C-alpha cells in the first residue's frame, strides 16, 4: 500500500505520542510536515522525528499538495476554524477530541466534509484498543446478557498541578466533560449503542484556579466553563446510564466504567487507555474475575484511528473513528450543559449506528 502523507498541525503536549507512533509503529502513513504557532516547537519535533518539512503558517501547510490528511492537534477551541480551513483546502482531517466546541460547529464541519467528499473523524481512538475491543466481544458473545445500564465516572481535581499550560481546560471548549468525557462517551456508544436522550446538571465549585505547575506557577485562571457535570443517558436500546465528570473533587481513583447486563456485570478498563484490566462478574461465580485481552494494541497506540483512516482512504472504505461517531459524541458532551441550562430532558438528533467493530478485524487488531 502506498503510504498516506500526513501534515501535523500543532505540537502541544499530546503530540509526542502521535509523532512516536506515526513515525515508528504505523506503516500506513508518512508524516511529511509539521506546523505550530511557535516555529521553534515545530522545528524541534521535525528534528526529533526526522520530519522533512516545517511550515511557517497553517496556510502554507494547507497549500502543500503532497499532504493528504491533516492531523489537527490544536487546542479544542481552535478545532472548528482549523478543521474548516483544512477541509476547504481539500484535505482530509483527523482531529484530536472534541470535534468542535459546539454541536452546531461539528454539524457544519460534517456537512462541509460530505459536500467536498472528504474524510473527517478523530480521537479518541482508544476504543480500538485491546481493552474496549475485548469488552465489546464479551458483550456481543452474551456474557452479561442484555445490556440494561452503565455507569461512568471521571473524578479528579483538575490539571493545573501538572500540565505545563492548563488554561484552556477552563476556557471555552474545555471542562471535564469536553476534555475527558470523549473517552467515556465513545466507549459507551461502542459498547451499548446510540444515546437517545440526556438529562444533565452542571456547576463549578471554584471561579478561579491557580496554576501550581511550571512554567506558569502562580498564574490565576478564570474558570469559564462547568467543572462538575452529572447526568443520565437513555440509550436507544432502552439501557440507562449515569455519568459524572469533575475537576472539583479530591479522590484516589480517577477512572470508573461499568456495563450492567441481565446476566452479569462488566468492569471496563480506563477508556483513556488502550489496554488495562477487564473484570467480569457472573452470579454463578460470586465475585469478579479478570478476563484476558483478546486483541493487540494494549499499549499507548494513539494514532491507531488515523492509521485506520489512511488505510480506508486507500481501500475506499469506511473507517471506524469517523465523523458519524465523533459528531454523536460531541452532541452527547454538549447536551449535559444544555439540559442543565434549560431544566429539561433533551432528545438527541445526531444519527449514529453502532459500528460492528469486530467485523473484518484480523486477530492481530485493526490493521494488518
mmCIF file of C-alpha atoms in Angstrom, residues 144-148 260-264 283:
data_model
loop_
_atom_site.group_PDB
_atom_site.id
_atom_site.type_symbol
_atom_site.label_atom_id
_atom_site.label_comp_id
_atom_site.label_asym_id
_atom_site.label_seq_id
_atom_site.Cartn_x
_atom_site.Cartn_y
_atom_site.Cartn_z
ATOM 1 C CA UNK A 144 -23.507 -10.298 30.537
ATOM 2 C CA UNK A 145 -26.808 -10.892 28.728
ATOM 3 C CA UNK A 146 -28.827 -7.914 27.544
ATOM 4 C CA UNK A 147 -27.291 -4.556 28.482
ATOM 5 C CA UNK A 148 -29.598 -2.688 30.852
ATOM 6 C CA UNK A 260 -24.626 -3.859 33.593
ATOM 7 C CA UNK A 261 -26.459 -6.759 31.994
ATOM 8 C CA UNK A 262 -29.205 -9.243 32.770
ATOM 9 C CA UNK A 263 -26.617 -11.996 33.316
ATOM 10 C CA UNK A 264 -23.657 -10.146 34.760
ATOM 11 C CA UNK A 283 -23.853 -14.764 39.561
#
